[in-house]
Coordinates of N, CA and C in Angstrom, one line a residue:
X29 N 0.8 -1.2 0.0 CA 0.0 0.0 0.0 C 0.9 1.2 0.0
X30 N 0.3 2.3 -0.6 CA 1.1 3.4 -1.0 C 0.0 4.7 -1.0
X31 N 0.7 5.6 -0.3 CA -0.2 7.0 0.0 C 0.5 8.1 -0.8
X32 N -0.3 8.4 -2.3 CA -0.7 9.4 -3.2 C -0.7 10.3 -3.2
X33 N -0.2 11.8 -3.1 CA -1.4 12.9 -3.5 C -1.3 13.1 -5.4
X34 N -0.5 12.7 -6.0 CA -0.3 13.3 -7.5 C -0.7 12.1 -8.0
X35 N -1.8 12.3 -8.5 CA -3.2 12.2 -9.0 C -2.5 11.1 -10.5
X36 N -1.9 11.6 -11.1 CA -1.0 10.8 -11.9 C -0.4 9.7 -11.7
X37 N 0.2 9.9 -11.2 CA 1.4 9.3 -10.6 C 0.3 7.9 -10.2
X38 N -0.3 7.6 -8.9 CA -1.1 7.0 -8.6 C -2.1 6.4 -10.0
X39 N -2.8 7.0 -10.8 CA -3.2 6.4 -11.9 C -2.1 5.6 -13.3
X40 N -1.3 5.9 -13.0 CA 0.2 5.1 -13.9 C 0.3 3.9 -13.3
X41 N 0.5 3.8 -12.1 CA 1.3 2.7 -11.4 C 0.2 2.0 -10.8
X42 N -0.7 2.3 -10.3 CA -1.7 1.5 -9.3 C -2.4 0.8 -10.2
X43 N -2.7 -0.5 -9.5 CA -3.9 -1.3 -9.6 C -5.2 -1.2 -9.5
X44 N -5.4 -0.8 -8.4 CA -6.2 -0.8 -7.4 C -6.0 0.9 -6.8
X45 N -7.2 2.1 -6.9 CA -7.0 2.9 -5.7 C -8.0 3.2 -5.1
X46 N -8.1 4.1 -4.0 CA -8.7 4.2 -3.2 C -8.9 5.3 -3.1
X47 N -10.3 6.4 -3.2 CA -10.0 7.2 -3.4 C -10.9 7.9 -2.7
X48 N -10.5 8.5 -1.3 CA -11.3 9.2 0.3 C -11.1 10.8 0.4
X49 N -12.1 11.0 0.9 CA -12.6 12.2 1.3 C -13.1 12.5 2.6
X50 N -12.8 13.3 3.8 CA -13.4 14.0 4.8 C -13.2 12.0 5.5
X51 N -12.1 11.3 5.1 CA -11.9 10.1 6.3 C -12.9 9.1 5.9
X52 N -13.7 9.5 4.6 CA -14.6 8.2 4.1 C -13.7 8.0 2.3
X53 N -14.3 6.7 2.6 CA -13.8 6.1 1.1 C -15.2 6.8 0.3
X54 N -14.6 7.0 -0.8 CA -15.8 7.5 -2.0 C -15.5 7.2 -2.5
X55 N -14.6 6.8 -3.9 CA -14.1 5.8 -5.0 C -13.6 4.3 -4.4
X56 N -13.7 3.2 -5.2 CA -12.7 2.2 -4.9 C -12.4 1.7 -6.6
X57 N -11.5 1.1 -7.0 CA -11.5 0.4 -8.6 C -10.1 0.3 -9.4
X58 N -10.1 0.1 -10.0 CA -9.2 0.1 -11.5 C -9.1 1.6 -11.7
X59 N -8.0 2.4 -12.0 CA -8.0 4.0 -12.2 C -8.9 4.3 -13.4
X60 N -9.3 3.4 -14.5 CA -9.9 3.4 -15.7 C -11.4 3.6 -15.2
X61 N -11.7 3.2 -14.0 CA -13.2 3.0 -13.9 C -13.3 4.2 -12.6
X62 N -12.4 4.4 -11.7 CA -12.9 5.5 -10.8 C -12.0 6.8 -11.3
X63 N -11.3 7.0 -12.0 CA -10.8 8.4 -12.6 C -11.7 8.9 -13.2
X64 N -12.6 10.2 -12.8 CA -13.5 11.1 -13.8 C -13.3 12.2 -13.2
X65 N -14.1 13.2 -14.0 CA -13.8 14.2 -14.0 C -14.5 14.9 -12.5
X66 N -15.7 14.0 -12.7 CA -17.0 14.5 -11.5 C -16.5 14.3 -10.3
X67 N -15.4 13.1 -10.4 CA -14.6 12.7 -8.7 C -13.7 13.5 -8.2
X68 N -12.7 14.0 -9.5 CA -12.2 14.8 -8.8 C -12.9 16.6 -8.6
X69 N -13.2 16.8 -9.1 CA -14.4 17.9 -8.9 C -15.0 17.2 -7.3
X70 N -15.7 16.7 -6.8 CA -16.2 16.3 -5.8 C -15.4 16.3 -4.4
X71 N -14.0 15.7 -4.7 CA -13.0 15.5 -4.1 C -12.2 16.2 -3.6
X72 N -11.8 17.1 -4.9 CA -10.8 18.1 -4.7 C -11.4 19.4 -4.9
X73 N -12.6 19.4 -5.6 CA -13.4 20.9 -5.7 C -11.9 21.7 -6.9
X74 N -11.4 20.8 -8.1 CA -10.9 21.0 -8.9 C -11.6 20.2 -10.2
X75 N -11.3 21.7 -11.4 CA -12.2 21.5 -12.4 C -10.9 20.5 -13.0
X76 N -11.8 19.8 -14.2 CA -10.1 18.6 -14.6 C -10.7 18.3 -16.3
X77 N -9.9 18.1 -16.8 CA -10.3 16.9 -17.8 C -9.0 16.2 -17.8
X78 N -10.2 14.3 -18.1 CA -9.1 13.2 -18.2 C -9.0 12.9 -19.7
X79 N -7.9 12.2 -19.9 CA -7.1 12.4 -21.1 C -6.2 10.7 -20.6
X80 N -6.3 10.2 -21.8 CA -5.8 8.9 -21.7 C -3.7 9.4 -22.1
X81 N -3.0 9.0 -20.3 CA -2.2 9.3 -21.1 C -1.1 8.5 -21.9
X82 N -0.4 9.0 -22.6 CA 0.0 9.0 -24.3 C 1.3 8.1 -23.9
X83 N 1.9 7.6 -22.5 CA 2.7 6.6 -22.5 C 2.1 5.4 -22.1
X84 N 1.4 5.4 -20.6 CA 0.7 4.4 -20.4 C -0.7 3.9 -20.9
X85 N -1.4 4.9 -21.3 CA -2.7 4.6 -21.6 C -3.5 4.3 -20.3
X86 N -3.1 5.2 -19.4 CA -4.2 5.2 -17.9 C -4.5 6.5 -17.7
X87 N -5.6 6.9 -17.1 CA -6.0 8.1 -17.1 C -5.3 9.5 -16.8
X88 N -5.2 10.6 -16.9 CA -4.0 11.5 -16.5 C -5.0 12.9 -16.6
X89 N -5.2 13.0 -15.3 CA -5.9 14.3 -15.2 C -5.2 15.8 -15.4
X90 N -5.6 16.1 -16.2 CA -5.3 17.7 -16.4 C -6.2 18.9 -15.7
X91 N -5.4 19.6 -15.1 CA -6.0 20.7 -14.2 C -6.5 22.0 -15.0
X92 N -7.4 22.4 -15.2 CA -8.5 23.5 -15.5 C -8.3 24.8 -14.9
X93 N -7.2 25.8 -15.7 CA -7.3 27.2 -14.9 C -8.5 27.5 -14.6
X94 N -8.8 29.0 -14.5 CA -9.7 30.0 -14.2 C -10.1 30.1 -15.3
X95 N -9.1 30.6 -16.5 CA -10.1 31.1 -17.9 C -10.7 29.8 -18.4
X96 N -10.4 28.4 -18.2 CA -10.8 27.3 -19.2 C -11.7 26.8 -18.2
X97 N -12.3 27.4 -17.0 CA -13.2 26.8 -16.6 C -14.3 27.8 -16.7
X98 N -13.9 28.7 -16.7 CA -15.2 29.8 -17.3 C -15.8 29.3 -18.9
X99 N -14.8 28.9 -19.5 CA -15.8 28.2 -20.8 C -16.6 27.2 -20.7
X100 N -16.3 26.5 -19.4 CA -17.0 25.3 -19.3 C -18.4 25.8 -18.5
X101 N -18.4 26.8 -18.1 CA -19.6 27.1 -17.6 C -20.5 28.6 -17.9
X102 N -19.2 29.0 -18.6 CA -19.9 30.4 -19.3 C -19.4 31.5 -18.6
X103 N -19.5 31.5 -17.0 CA -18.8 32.7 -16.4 C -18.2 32.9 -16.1
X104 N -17.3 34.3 -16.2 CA -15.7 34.4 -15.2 C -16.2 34.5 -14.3
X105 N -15.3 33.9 -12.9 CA -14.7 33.9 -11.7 C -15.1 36.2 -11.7
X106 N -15.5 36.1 -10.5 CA -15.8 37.7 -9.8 C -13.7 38.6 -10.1
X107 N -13.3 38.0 -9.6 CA -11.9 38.4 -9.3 C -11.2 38.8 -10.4
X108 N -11.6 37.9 -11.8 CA -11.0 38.2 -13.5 C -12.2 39.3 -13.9
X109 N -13.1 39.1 -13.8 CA -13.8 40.3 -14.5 C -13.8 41.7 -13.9
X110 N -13.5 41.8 -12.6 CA -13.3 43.1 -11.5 C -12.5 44.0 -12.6
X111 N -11.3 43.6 -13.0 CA -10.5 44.8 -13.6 C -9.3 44.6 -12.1
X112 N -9.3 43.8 -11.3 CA -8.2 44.2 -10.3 C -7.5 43.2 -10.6

C-alpha cells in the first residue's frame, strides 16, 4: 500500500485505488473506472479533464485554470472580470 497525492502518478502505477474524502472512502476500482472528472471535482473541488495518457494509456488528469473553466460554464470567476 502506498499513499498518493499526485493524481498521476497514482493512476500510472496502481492497480487498485482508493480514493477518500473527509476520512470516508468515496471511490474504490481500477483507475480506468474511478478516474473522472466528477470525482475529482467532488473531491478536490478542482475543475479537470481526463485524457488517456499517451505513454501508459491510464487516465492522466489535467488541471482546468480560471479562464478554461469559465468556458466550461460560461462565467468568469468575480476576481477576472473586477478589472483588479
Amino acid at each position: 500500500m502506498l499513499v498518493l497525492h499526485d493524481l498521476n502518478h497514482a493512476a500510472r502505477y496502481a492497480h487498485h485505488l482508493i480514493a477518500m474524502h473527509e476520512g470516508r472512502i468515496r471511490a474504490e476500482g481500477p483507475p480506468r473506472e474511478i478516474v473522472t472528472e466528477q470525482l475529482i471535482e467532488e473531491i478536490l473541488g478542482l475543475s479537470s479533464q481526463i485524457i488517456p495518457d499517451p505513454v501508459s494509456d491510464t487516465p492522466m488528469v489535467i488541471p482546468l485554470g480560471r479562464r478554461a473553466r469559465a468556458g466550461r460554464d460560461g462565467a468568469m470567476p468575480a476576481a477576472e472580470t473586477s478589472g483588479t
